[in-house]
CSV table of C-alpha atoms and ligand atoms in Angstrom, one decimal:
chain,number,residue,atom,x,y,z
D,27,MET,CA,24.0,2.9,-10.4
D,28,ALA,CA,23.7,-0.7,-10.7
D,29,PHE,CA,20.4,-2.3,-10.2
D,30,PRO,CA,20.1,-5.3,-8.2
D,31,ALA,CA,21.3,-8.6,-10.2
D,32,GLY,CA,18.1,-10.0,-12.1
D,33,PHE,CA,16.4,-6.7,-11.9
D,34,GLY,CA,13.6,-7.1,-14.6
D,35,TRP,CA,13.5,-4.9,-17.5
D,36,GLY,CA,10.1,-4.8,-19.5
D,37,ALA,CA,7.7,-3.1,-21.8
D,38,ALA,CA,4.0,-3.2,-22.1
D,39,THR,CA,1.1,-3.4,-24.4
D,40,ALA,CA,-2.6,-4.0,-24.4
D,41,ALA,CA,-4.7,-6.3,-26.9
D,42,TYR,CA,-6.9,-3.4,-28.2
D,43,GLN,CA,-4.2,-0.7,-28.5
D,44,VAL,CA,-1.7,-2.5,-30.6
D,45,GLU,CA,-3.3,-5.5,-32.2
D,46,GLY,CA,-6.2,-4.8,-35.1
D,47,GLY,CA,-7.7,-7.7,-36.7
D,48,TRP,CA,-10.7,-6.7,-34.8
D,49,ASN,CA,-13.0,-8.9,-36.6
D,50,ALA,CA,-10.1,-11.2,-38.0
D,51,ASP,CA,-10.6,-15.0,-37.8
D,52,GLY,CA,-13.6,-15.4,-35.9
D,53,LYS,CA,-12.8,-12.8,-33.1
D,54,GLY,CA,-16.2,-11.3,-31.7
D,55,PRO,CA,-16.4,-7.7,-31.2
D,56,SER,CA,-15.4,-6.1,-27.8
D,57,VAL,CA,-17.0,-2.7,-26.1
D,58,TRP,CA,-14.3,-0.9,-27.8
D,59,ASP,CA,-15.2,-2.0,-31.5
D,60,THR,CA,-18.7,-1.1,-30.4
D,61,PHE,CA,-17.6,2.5,-29.3
D,62,THR,CA,-15.3,3.5,-31.8
D,63,HIS,CA,-17.8,2.2,-34.9
D,64,GLN,CA,-20.3,4.5,-33.2
D,65,GLY,CA,-18.4,7.2,-34.1
D,66,GLY,CA,-19.8,10.7,-32.2
D,67,GLU,CA,-16.6,12.3,-31.6
D,68,ARG,CA,-16.0,10.4,-28.6
D,69,VAL,CA,-12.7,9.4,-29.6
D,70,PHE,CA,-10.3,12.0,-31.2
D,71,LYS,CA,-11.1,12.0,-35.0
D,72,ASN,CA,-13.4,8.9,-34.5
D,73,GLN,CA,-10.1,6.8,-34.8
D,74,THR,CA,-10.4,2.9,-34.0
D,75,GLY,CA,-8.4,0.2,-33.2
D,76,ASP,CA,-9.3,-1.7,-36.2
D,77,VAL,CA,-6.0,-2.1,-37.5
D,78,ALA,CA,-3.7,-0.4,-35.0
D,79,CYS,CA,-0.7,-1.3,-35.1
D,80,GLY,CA,-1.3,-4.5,-36.6
D,81,SER,CA,0.3,-6.6,-34.1
D,82,TYR,CA,-2.3,-9.6,-35.0
D,83,THR,CA,-0.5,-10.0,-38.4
D,84,LEU,CA,2.7,-8.3,-37.5
D,85,TRP,CA,3.6,-10.2,-34.0
D,86,GLU,CA,7.0,-11.2,-35.6
D,87,GLU,CA,7.9,-7.4,-36.1
D,88,ASP,CA,7.2,-6.4,-32.3
D,89,LEU,CA,9.4,-9.4,-31.4
D,90,LYS,CA,12.0,-7.7,-33.5
D,91,CYS,CA,11.6,-4.6,-31.1
D,92,ILE,CA,11.9,-6.7,-28.0
D,93,LYS,CA,14.8,-8.3,-28.8
D,94,GLN,CA,16.4,-5.0,-30.2
D,95,LEU,CA,15.7,-3.7,-26.5
D,96,GLY,CA,16.7,-6.6,-24.6
D,97,LEU,CA,13.8,-7.1,-22.8
D,98,THR,CA,13.8,-9.9,-20.0
D,99,HIS,CA,10.0,-9.0,-19.5
D,100,TYR,CA,7.1,-8.4,-22.0
D,101,ARG,CA,3.6,-7.7,-20.7
D,102,PHE,CA,0.6,-8.1,-22.9
D,103,SER,CA,-3.0,-8.7,-22.7
D,104,LEU,CA,-5.4,-11.5,-24.3
D,105,SER,CA,-8.4,-10.1,-26.3
D,106,TRP,CA,-11.1,-11.9,-24.1
D,107,SER,CA,-13.3,-12.0,-27.3
D,108,ARG,CA,-10.5,-13.2,-29.7
D,109,LEU,CA,-10.5,-16.3,-27.4
D,110,LEU,CA,-14.0,-16.5,-26.5
D,111,PRO,CA,-16.2,-14.3,-29.1
D,112,ASP,CA,-19.1,-14.4,-26.9
D,113,GLY,CA,-17.4,-14.1,-23.7
D,114,THR,CA,-18.4,-17.2,-22.6
D,115,THR,CA,-16.7,-20.9,-22.8
D,116,GLY,CA,-19.5,-21.9,-25.0
D,117,PHE,CA,-17.4,-21.4,-28.1
D,118,ILE,CA,-13.7,-21.0,-28.3
D,119,ASN,CA,-12.0,-19.5,-31.1
D,120,GLN,CA,-9.0,-21.8,-31.9
D,121,LYS,CA,-7.0,-19.1,-33.9
D,122,GLY,CA,-7.1,-16.8,-31.0
D,123,ILE,CA,-5.4,-19.5,-28.8
D,124,ALA,CA,-2.9,-20.3,-31.7
D,125,TYR,CA,-2.0,-16.4,-31.9
D,126,TYR,CA,-1.3,-16.1,-28.1
D,127,ASN,CA,0.5,-19.4,-28.3
D,128,LYS,CA,2.9,-18.2,-30.9
D,129,ILE,CA,3.8,-15.0,-29.2
D,130,ILE,CA,3.9,-16.9,-25.6
D,131,ASP,CA,6.3,-19.3,-27.2
D,132,ASP,CA,8.4,-17.2,-29.1
D,133,LEU,CA,8.8,-15.1,-26.0
D,134,LEU,CA,10.2,-18.1,-23.9
D,135,ALA,CA,12.4,-19.0,-27.0
D,136,ASN,CA,13.9,-15.6,-26.9
D,137,GLY,CA,14.2,-15.9,-22.7
D,138,VAL,CA,11.8,-13.4,-22.6
D,139,ILE,CA,9.0,-13.4,-19.5
D,140,PRO,CA,5.7,-13.2,-20.4
D,141,ILE,CA,3.3,-11.2,-18.1
D,142,VAL,CA,-0.2,-11.3,-19.4
D,143,THR,CA,-3.2,-9.4,-18.6
D,144,LEU,CA,-6.2,-11.3,-19.1
D,145,TYR,CA,-8.5,-8.2,-19.3
D,146,HIS,CA,-7.2,-4.4,-20.2
D,147,PHE,CA,-10.7,-2.6,-20.9
D,148,ASP,CA,-11.9,-4.6,-24.0
D,149,LEU,CA,-14.9,-6.8,-22.1
D,150,PRO,CA,-16.6,-8.8,-24.9
D,151,GLN,CA,-19.6,-7.0,-26.1
D,152,ALA,CA,-21.8,-9.6,-25.6
D,153,LEU,CA,-21.4,-9.5,-21.9
D,154,GLU,CA,-21.6,-5.6,-21.5
D,155,ASP,CA,-25.2,-6.3,-23.5
D,156,GLN,CA,-26.0,-8.5,-20.4
D,157,GLY,CA,-25.0,-5.1,-18.0
D,158,GLY,CA,-21.1,-5.5,-17.9
D,159,TRP,CA,-19.6,-4.7,-14.9
D,160,LEU,CA,-22.7,-3.3,-13.3
D,161,SER,CA,-24.0,-6.6,-13.3
D,162,GLU,CA,-23.0,-9.1,-10.6
D,163,ALA,CA,-22.9,-12.0,-13.6
D,164,VAL,CA,-20.0,-10.7,-14.9
D,165,ILE,CA,-18.0,-12.3,-12.4
D,166,ASP,CA,-18.7,-15.9,-13.0
D,167,SER,CA,-18.2,-15.2,-16.8
D,168,PHE,CA,-14.7,-13.5,-15.9
D,169,ASN,CA,-13.7,-16.2,-13.2
D,170,LYS,CA,-14.3,-19.2,-16.1
D,171,TYR,CA,-12.6,-16.8,-18.7
D,172,ALA,CA,-9.5,-16.6,-15.9
D,173,GLN,CA,-9.8,-20.4,-15.6
D,174,PHE,CA,-9.5,-20.9,-19.2
D,175,CYS,CA,-6.6,-18.8,-19.9
D,176,PHE,CA,-4.8,-20.6,-16.8
D,177,SER,CA,-5.7,-24.0,-18.3
D,178,THR,CA,-4.7,-23.0,-22.0
D,179,PHE,CA,-1.6,-20.8,-21.5
D,180,GLY,CA,-0.4,-21.3,-17.6
D,181,ASP,CA,2.2,-24.1,-18.6
D,182,ARG,CA,4.1,-21.5,-19.7
D,183,VAL,CA,3.0,-18.2,-18.3
D,184,LYS,CA,3.9,-17.9,-14.6
D,185,GLN,CA,3.0,-14.2,-14.0
D,186,TRP,CA,-0.6,-13.3,-14.2
D,187,ILE,CA,-2.6,-9.8,-14.0
D,188,THR,CA,-6.2,-10.3,-13.7
D,189,ILE,CA,-7.6,-6.9,-14.4
D,190,ASN,CA,-5.7,-3.6,-15.5
D,191,GLU,CA,-6.5,-0.5,-13.4
D,192,PRO,CA,-9.7,-1.6,-12.2
D,193,GLY,CA,-10.0,2.2,-10.7
D,194,ILE,CA,-10.0,3.8,-14.3
D,195,LEU,CA,-12.2,1.4,-15.8
D,196,ALA,CA,-15.0,2.1,-13.2
D,197,LEU,CA,-14.3,5.6,-13.1
D,198,PHE,CA,-14.1,6.2,-17.0
D,199,ALA,CA,-16.3,3.7,-18.3
D,200,TYR,CA,-19.3,3.6,-15.6
D,201,ASP,CA,-18.9,6.6,-13.4
D,202,LEU,CA,-18.1,9.6,-15.9
D,203,GLY,CA,-19.3,7.6,-19.5
D,204,MET,CA,-16.0,8.7,-21.4
D,205,PHE,CA,-15.2,4.8,-22.2
D,206,PRO,CA,-17.6,2.3,-23.3
D,207,PRO,CA,-20.3,1.9,-22.7
D,208,GLY,CA,-20.2,5.6,-22.6
D,209,VAL,CA,-23.3,6.0,-20.0
D,210,PRO,CA,-22.9,7.9,-17.3
D,211,HIS,CA,-23.7,7.2,-13.8
D,212,PHE,CA,-22.2,9.8,-11.5
D,213,GLY,CA,-21.4,8.5,-8.1
D,214,THR,CA,-22.7,5.4,-8.4
D,215,GLY,CA,-21.8,3.4,-11.6
D,216,GLY,CA,-18.1,3.5,-11.0
D,217,TYR,CA,-18.6,2.0,-7.0
D,218,GLN,CA,-20.8,-0.8,-8.5
D,219,ALA,CA,-18.5,-1.8,-11.1
D,220,ALA,CA,-15.6,-1.5,-8.7
D,221,HIS,CA,-17.0,-3.8,-6.2
D,222,ASN,CA,-17.7,-6.7,-9.1
D,223,LEU,CA,-14.2,-5.9,-10.5
D,224,ILE,CA,-12.6,-6.5,-6.9
D,225,LYS,CA,-15.1,-9.7,-6.5
D,226,ALA,CA,-14.3,-11.1,-10.1
D,227,HIS,CA,-10.4,-10.5,-9.1
D,228,ALA,CA,-10.6,-12.9,-6.1
D,229,ARG,CA,-12.5,-15.6,-7.7
D,230,ALA,CA,-10.0,-15.6,-10.5
D,231,TRP,CA,-7.0,-15.4,-7.7
D,232,HIS,CA,-8.9,-18.3,-5.9
D,233,SER,CA,-9.4,-20.0,-9.1
D,234,TYR,CA,-5.6,-20.0,-9.6
D,235,ASP,CA,-5.0,-21.0,-6.1
D,236,SER,CA,-7.0,-24.2,-5.8
D,237,LEU,CA,-6.9,-25.4,-9.1
D,238,PHE,CA,-3.3,-24.4,-11.0
D,239,ARG,CA,-0.9,-23.3,-8.4
D,240,LYS,CA,0.6,-26.4,-7.1
D,241,GLU,CA,1.2,-27.7,-10.9
D,242,GLN,CA,2.5,-24.4,-12.7
D,243,LYS,CA,4.0,-22.6,-10.0
D,244,GLY,CA,2.9,-19.2,-11.0
D,245,MET,CA,1.9,-15.4,-9.5
D,246,VAL,CA,-1.6,-13.7,-9.8
D,247,SER,CA,-2.1,-9.9,-9.2
D,248,ILE,CA,-4.0,-7.2,-10.2
D,249,ALA,CA,-2.4,-4.1,-11.9
D,250,LEU,CA,-3.3,-0.4,-9.9
D,251,PHE,CA,-2.9,3.0,-11.0
D,252,SER,CA,-2.1,5.7,-8.5
D,253,GLY,CA,-0.9,9.2,-9.5
D,254,TRP,CA,1.2,10.7,-6.4
D,255,VAL,CA,-0.1,13.4,-4.6
D,256,GLU,CA,1.0,16.0,-2.3
D,257,PRO,CA,-0.9,18.6,0.1
D,258,ALA,CA,-1.0,22.2,-1.9
D,259,ASP,CA,-0.5,23.8,1.4
D,260,PRO,CA,1.8,21.1,3.5
D,261,ASN,CA,1.0,23.4,6.8
D,262,SER,CA,-2.9,22.9,6.0
D,263,MET,CA,-4.5,20.1,7.9
D,264,ALA,CA,-7.2,20.0,5.6
D,265,ASP,CA,-5.0,19.7,2.6
D,266,GLN,CA,-2.7,17.0,4.4
D,267,GLU,CA,-6.1,14.8,4.8
D,268,ALA,CA,-7.2,15.8,1.6
D,269,ALA,CA,-4.3,14.1,0.0
D,270,LYS,CA,-4.7,11.1,2.3
D,271,ARG,CA,-8.1,10.9,0.9
D,272,ALA,CA,-7.0,11.1,-2.6
D,273,ILE,CA,-4.8,7.8,-2.2
D,274,ALA,CA,-7.4,6.1,-0.5
D,275,PHE,CA,-10.3,6.5,-2.9
D,276,GLN,CA,-7.6,5.7,-5.8
D,277,LEU,CA,-5.3,3.1,-4.6
D,278,ASP,CA,-5.9,2.0,-1.3
D,279,PHE,CA,-9.6,1.4,-2.4
D,280,PHE,CA,-8.3,-1.6,-4.0
D,281,ALA,CA,-5.5,-2.4,-2.6
D,282,LYS,CA,-6.7,-2.5,1.2
D,283,PRO,CA,-9.7,-4.9,0.3
D,284,ILE,CA,-7.0,-7.2,-1.5
D,285,PHE,CA,-3.5,-7.0,0.3
D,286,ILE,CA,-5.3,-6.5,3.9
D,287,ASP,CA,-8.4,-7.1,5.0
D,288,GLY,CA,-11.2,-7.6,2.6
D,289,ASP,CA,-12.4,-4.5,3.0
D,290,TYR,CA,-12.5,-0.6,1.9
D,291,PRO,CA,-10.6,2.1,3.8
D,292,GLU,CA,-12.5,3.5,6.5
D,293,VAL,CA,-12.3,7.0,5.2
D,294,VAL,CA,-13.8,5.9,1.9
D,295,LYS,CA,-16.7,4.6,3.4
D,296,SER,CA,-17.4,7.1,6.0
D,297,HIS,CA,-17.0,9.9,3.4
D,298,VAL,CA,-19.1,8.1,0.9
D,299,ALA,CA,-21.9,7.3,3.2
D,300,SER,CA,-21.9,10.8,5.0
D,301,MET,CA,-22.3,12.2,1.6
D,302,SER,CA,-24.9,9.7,0.5
D,303,LYS,CA,-26.9,10.7,3.6
D,304,LYS,CA,-27.1,14.3,2.9
D,305,GLN,CA,-28.1,13.4,-0.7
D,306,GLY,CA,-31.1,11.6,0.8
D,307,TYR,CA,-30.0,8.3,-0.5
D,308,PRO,CA,-31.7,5.3,1.8
D,309,SER,CA,-28.2,3.9,2.1
D,310,SER,CA,-24.5,4.7,1.1
D,311,ARG,CA,-23.9,4.5,-2.4
D,312,LEU,CA,-20.6,2.4,-1.7
D,313,PRO,CA,-21.6,-1.2,-1.7
D,314,GLU,CA,-20.7,-3.3,1.2
D,315,PHE,CA,-19.2,-6.6,1.0
D,316,THR,CA,-20.4,-9.5,3.2
D,317,GLU,CA,-18.3,-11.2,6.1
D,318,GLU,CA,-18.3,-13.8,3.8
D,319,GLU,CA,-16.8,-11.8,0.5
D,320,LYS,CA,-14.1,-10.2,2.9
D,321,LYS,CA,-12.7,-13.3,3.7
D,322,MET,CA,-13.2,-14.4,-0.2
D,323,ILE,CA,-11.2,-10.8,-1.2
D,324,LYS,CA,-8.4,-10.7,1.8
D,325,GLY,CA,-5.1,-11.8,0.5
D,326,THR,CA,-5.8,-12.3,-3.1
D,327,ALA,CA,-2.5,-11.2,-4.6
D,328,ASP,CA,1.0,-12.6,-5.0
D,329,PHE,CA,2.6,-9.3,-5.7
D,330,PHE,CA,2.0,-5.8,-5.9
D,331,ALA,CA,1.6,-4.5,-9.4
D,332,MET,CA,1.3,-0.5,-10.0
D,333,HIS,CA,1.3,1.7,-12.7
D,334,TYR,CA,3.2,5.5,-12.2
D,335,TYR,CA,2.5,8.4,-14.6
D,336,THR,CA,1.9,11.3,-12.7
D,337,ALA,CA,1.4,13.6,-9.7
D,338,ARG,CA,-0.9,16.3,-8.4
D,339,LEU,CA,-1.2,18.8,-5.6
D,340,VAL,CA,-4.6,18.6,-3.9
D,341,LYS,CA,-6.2,20.8,-1.7
D,342,TYR,CA,-9.4,20.4,0.5
D,343,ARG,CA,-12.7,21.2,-1.3
D,344,GLU,CA,-16.2,21.0,0.4
D,345,ASN,CA,-18.9,19.6,-1.3
D,346,GLU,CA,-21.2,21.6,0.0
D,347,LYS,CA,-24.0,21.6,-2.7
D,348,GLY,CA,-23.6,17.8,-2.2
D,349,GLU,CA,-22.8,17.1,-6.0
D,350,LEU,CA,-22.5,13.4,-7.3
D,351,GLY,CA,-18.9,12.0,-8.5
D,352,ILE,CA,-16.0,10.3,-6.7
D,353,CYS,CA,-13.8,13.3,-6.4
D,354,GLN,CA,-16.6,15.0,-5.1
D,355,ASP,CA,-17.5,12.4,-2.4
D,356,ALA,CA,-13.3,12.6,-1.4
D,357,GLU,CA,-13.8,16.3,-1.5
D,358,VAL,CA,-10.4,16.9,-3.3
D,359,ASP,CA,-9.4,19.0,-5.8
D,360,PHE,CA,-6.4,17.9,-7.9
D,361,PHE,CA,-4.3,20.9,-9.8
D,362,PRO,CA,-0.8,20.7,-10.9
D,363,ASP,CA,2.6,22.8,-9.3
D,364,PRO,CA,2.6,25.6,-11.9
D,365,SER,CA,6.5,24.5,-12.2
D,366,TRP,CA,5.8,21.0,-13.3
D,367,LYS,CA,6.4,20.5,-17.3
D,368,SER,CA,3.7,18.5,-19.0
D,369,VAL,CA,2.5,16.4,-21.9
D,370,ASP,CA,-1.2,16.0,-22.0
D,371,TRP,CA,-2.2,15.2,-18.6
D,372,VAL,CA,1.2,13.9,-17.7
D,373,TYR,CA,2.9,16.2,-15.3
D,374,MET,CA,6.4,15.4,-15.1
D,375,VAL,CA,7.2,14.5,-11.7
D,376,PRO,CA,10.2,11.9,-11.3
D,377,TRP,CA,10.2,12.3,-7.6
D,378,GLY,CA,6.6,11.1,-7.4
D,379,ILE,CA,7.3,7.3,-8.1
D,380,ARG,CA,9.5,7.0,-5.3
D,381,LYS,CA,7.1,8.3,-3.0
D,382,LEU,CA,4.7,6.2,-4.4
D,383,LEU,CA,6.9,3.3,-4.0
D,384,LYS,CA,7.9,4.1,-0.7
D,385,TYR,CA,3.8,4.3,0.2
D,386,ILE,CA,3.0,0.9,-1.0
D,387,ALA,CA,6.4,-0.4,0.9
D,388,ASP,CA,5.2,1.2,4.2
D,389,MET,CA,1.4,0.5,3.8
D,390,TYR,CA,1.4,-3.2,2.3
D,391,ASN,CA,4.3,-4.5,4.3
D,392,ASN,CA,7.0,-4.4,1.9
D,393,PRO,CA,5.5,-6.3,-0.8
D,394,VAL,CA,7.6,-7.5,-4.0
D,395,ILE,CA,6.5,-4.8,-6.5
D,396,TYR,CA,6.1,-5.1,-10.3
D,397,ILE,CA,5.9,-1.8,-11.9
D,398,THR,CA,3.7,-2.9,-15.0
D,399,GLU,CA,3.1,0.5,-16.4
D,400,LEU,CA,5.0,3.8,-16.5
D,401,GLY,CA,5.7,5.9,-19.3
D,402,LEU,CA,5.4,9.3,-21.3
D,403,PRO,CA,3.4,10.6,-24.3
D,404,GLN,CA,4.3,12.7,-27.1
D,405,LYS,CA,2.2,14.5,-29.0
D,406,ASP,CA,2.2,13.2,-32.8
D,407,PRO,CA,3.8,14.4,-34.6
D,408,ALA,CA,6.8,13.0,-32.4
D,409,PRO,CA,10.6,13.6,-33.4
D,410,LEU,CA,12.3,10.5,-33.8
D,411,ASP,CA,15.2,12.0,-31.5
D,412,ASP,CA,13.3,12.3,-28.2
D,413,THR,CA,16.4,13.5,-26.0
D,414,GLN,CA,14.0,15.4,-23.8
D,415,ARG,CA,11.7,12.5,-23.1
D,416,TRP,CA,14.7,10.4,-22.4
D,417,GLU,CA,16.1,12.8,-19.8
D,418,TYR,CA,12.6,12.5,-17.8
D,419,PHE,CA,12.7,8.8,-18.2
D,420,ARG,CA,16.7,8.8,-16.8
D,421,GLN,CA,15.6,10.7,-13.9
D,422,ILE,CA,12.7,8.0,-13.6
D,423,PHE,CA,15.1,5.3,-13.7
D,424,GLN,CA,17.1,7.7,-10.7
D,425,GLU,CA,14.3,7.5,-8.7
D,426,LEU,CA,13.9,3.9,-9.0
D,427,PHE,CA,17.5,3.0,-8.0
D,428,LYS,CA,17.2,5.2,-4.9
D,429,ALA,CA,13.6,3.6,-4.1
D,430,ILE,CA,15.7,0.5,-3.9
D,431,GLN,CA,18.5,1.2,-2.6
D,432,LEU,CA,17.8,4.0,0.2
D,433,ASP,CA,14.6,3.1,0.9
D,434,LYS,CA,14.7,-0.9,0.8
D,435,VAL,CA,11.7,-1.0,-1.7
D,436,ASN,CA,11.3,-4.6,-2.8
D,437,LEU,CA,10.9,-3.7,-6.6
D,438,LYS,CA,11.8,-6.3,-9.0
D,439,VAL,CA,10.4,-5.4,-12.4
D,440,CYS,CA,9.5,-2.1,-14.3
D,441,CYS,CA,7.8,-2.4,-17.6
D,442,MET,CA,7.8,0.6,-19.8
D,443,TRP,CA,4.5,1.9,-21.4
D,444,SER,CA,4.3,1.1,-24.3
D,445,LEU,CA,6.6,-0.9,-26.6
D,446,LEU,CA,5.0,0.9,-29.4
D,447,ASP,CA,3.2,3.8,-30.4
D,448,ASN,CA,-0.6,2.7,-30.0
D,449,PHE,CA,-4.5,3.6,-29.9
D,450,GLU,CA,-4.5,5.6,-26.6
D,451,TRP,CA,-8.0,5.2,-25.7
D,452,THR,CA,-10.2,8.3,-26.4
D,453,GLN,CA,-6.9,10.2,-27.8
D,454,GLY,CA,-6.5,7.7,-30.6
D,455,TYR,CA,-3.4,8.3,-32.1
D,456,SER,CA,-2.6,11.8,-31.4
D,457,SER,CA,-0.7,10.4,-28.0
D,458,ARG,CA,2.3,8.4,-28.7
D,459,PHE,CA,3.5,6.6,-25.9
D,460,GLY,CA,5.9,4.1,-27.8
D,461,LEU,CA,9.5,3.6,-27.2
D,462,PHE,CA,8.9,2.5,-31.0
D,463,HIS,CA,7.5,4.8,-33.6
D,464,VAL,CA,5.0,3.6,-35.7
D,465,ASP,CA,3.5,4.9,-38.6
D,466,PHE,CA,-0.1,4.6,-38.6
D,467,GLU,CA,-0.5,6.1,-42.2
D,468,ASP,CA,1.7,3.4,-44.1
D,469,PRO,CA,0.1,-0.1,-44.4
D,470,ALA,CA,3.2,-2.1,-43.4
D,471,ARG,CA,3.1,-0.1,-40.0
D,472,PRO,CA,6.8,0.4,-40.0
D,473,ARG,CA,8.1,0.3,-36.2
D,474,VAL,CA,11.5,2.8,-35.7
D,475,PRO,CA,13.2,3.2,-32.4
D,476,TYR,CA,13.0,6.5,-30.6
D,477,THR,CA,16.5,7.6,-29.1
D,478,SER,CA,14.5,6.6,-25.8
D,479,ALA,CA,14.4,2.8,-27.3
D,480,LYS,CA,18.1,2.9,-27.7
D,481,GLU,CA,19.1,4.4,-24.5
D,482,TYR,CA,16.6,1.8,-22.6
D,483,ALA,CA,18.7,-1.0,-24.6
D,484,LYS,CA,21.5,0.5,-22.8
D,485,ILE,CA,20.1,0.5,-19.5
D,486,ILE,CA,18.9,-3.3,-20.0
D,487,ARG,CA,22.5,-4.2,-21.2
D,488,ASN,CA,24.2,-2.7,-18.4
D,489,ASN,CA,21.7,-3.3,-15.7
D,490,GLY,CA,21.8,0.5,-14.8
D,491,LEU,CA,22.3,4.0,-15.8
D,492,GLU,CA,26.0,3.6,-16.6
D,493,GLY,CA,26.9,4.6,-20.0
D,494,CYS,CA,23.6,6.4,-20.8
D,495,LEU,CA,23.0,9.7,-22.3
R,519,LIG,C1,-3.3,3.2,-18.7
R,519,LIG,C2,-3.3,2.2,-19.5
R,519,LIG,C3,-3.0,1.9,-20.6
R,519,LIG,C4,-2.4,3.4,-21.2
R,519,LIG,C5,-1.6,4.2,-20.3
R,519,LIG,C6,-1.2,5.7,-20.6
R,519,LIG,O1,-4.2,3.8,-18.2
R,519,LIG,O2,-3.5,1.0,-18.9
R,519,LIG,O3,-3.6,1.2,-21.6
R,519,LIG,O4,-3.3,3.8,-22.2
R,519,LIG,O5,-2.6,4.5,-19.2
R,519,LIG,O6,-2.4,6.5,-21.0
């Protein structure tokens, strides 16, 4: 089971989840600083990312982990408000630049390719105060921030992700209100935010394309989350259609405009429009792109970056009462097969990744694909010997192998989520996704490899599954 020569084996982290140093050296607050400091039990035990893994001061320890694994790629995100404390280029924090320069230089010196995410959920609070992603003004701020990052780091960074999981962000932050700013806008806020996120991504891609690409020769994409779905009753037309809608609402919603034609999937547009009508709205709750915007959005990704964690069965559920919400618009119910084992929300369905990869290859013209996240948590306390979790990872790698060899999917890189146990958003430190265990009680935040880390290192060394547990 040898992978193609040059296959990329990576691991990922995100600034707020690992860095700590929330107000160190002139960093401005992000929405996650504000949200966690407000308390109110919205995050497990009111935990915060104030210190997290301490990566702001302990980067060298992270580098040791990266070298121990033998990673070819390391994906991390820049904290926007560490670089630009109020979100604008009006004031630039040199200490922030120095921190990321060191990471990038150390990675390159060790032969590790950086994949850099510009924005991973941690919007500068100053921009949230002006409406955040509900406001169109943020698009311009994001574009200027992106240009600043390309011009500061782009001489060395060649693989960029503009925005992490716009779908999860729009849904959790602006529709359901579970992520900061914490205010629900059921059935409206998510679409509005998603609309601005897509435009912001496209603007940043064009900035790269017109101002930096020629000299820097890098690639820019956006990281899209999607679960896999299967119709609960494979013989039911209604469930089959529901499964298609489930993918359309979460993945194609972003991928179709960006990769195909600048516009949302028809099934999404028609469902939101007819539900909005039923609810008495004067027009669809889903905003429309102008023709000019469609042209601007179409074709703004140089590779396909996807995340896979889990799968669900889906059933058609008529939204008879006209309830407000994105799942309600899609008229789908998601639930697991009773035989699937799970840790938290992650039902372990290794074959789902092969199906998702095949779907993307078929729908999006066989693009170069990077898996920029893939993982399974352990509940705290987690045993260092996580052989069981490794068994799942091994099955996942087998599925990737089949996707490449049998389905001819153009998969080039796989990044595990995550390098380290870290601050898992509303679940705080109770959910451990790391290849390395981190002791959050110990001020030194020691990193210790799980069995999975040692096995992953073997995979990387052998470029395949030979010799693994
Ligand atoms: C993703 C997210 C990561 C991480 C992971 C595990 O949605 O990008 O930050 O938290 O899920 O839940």
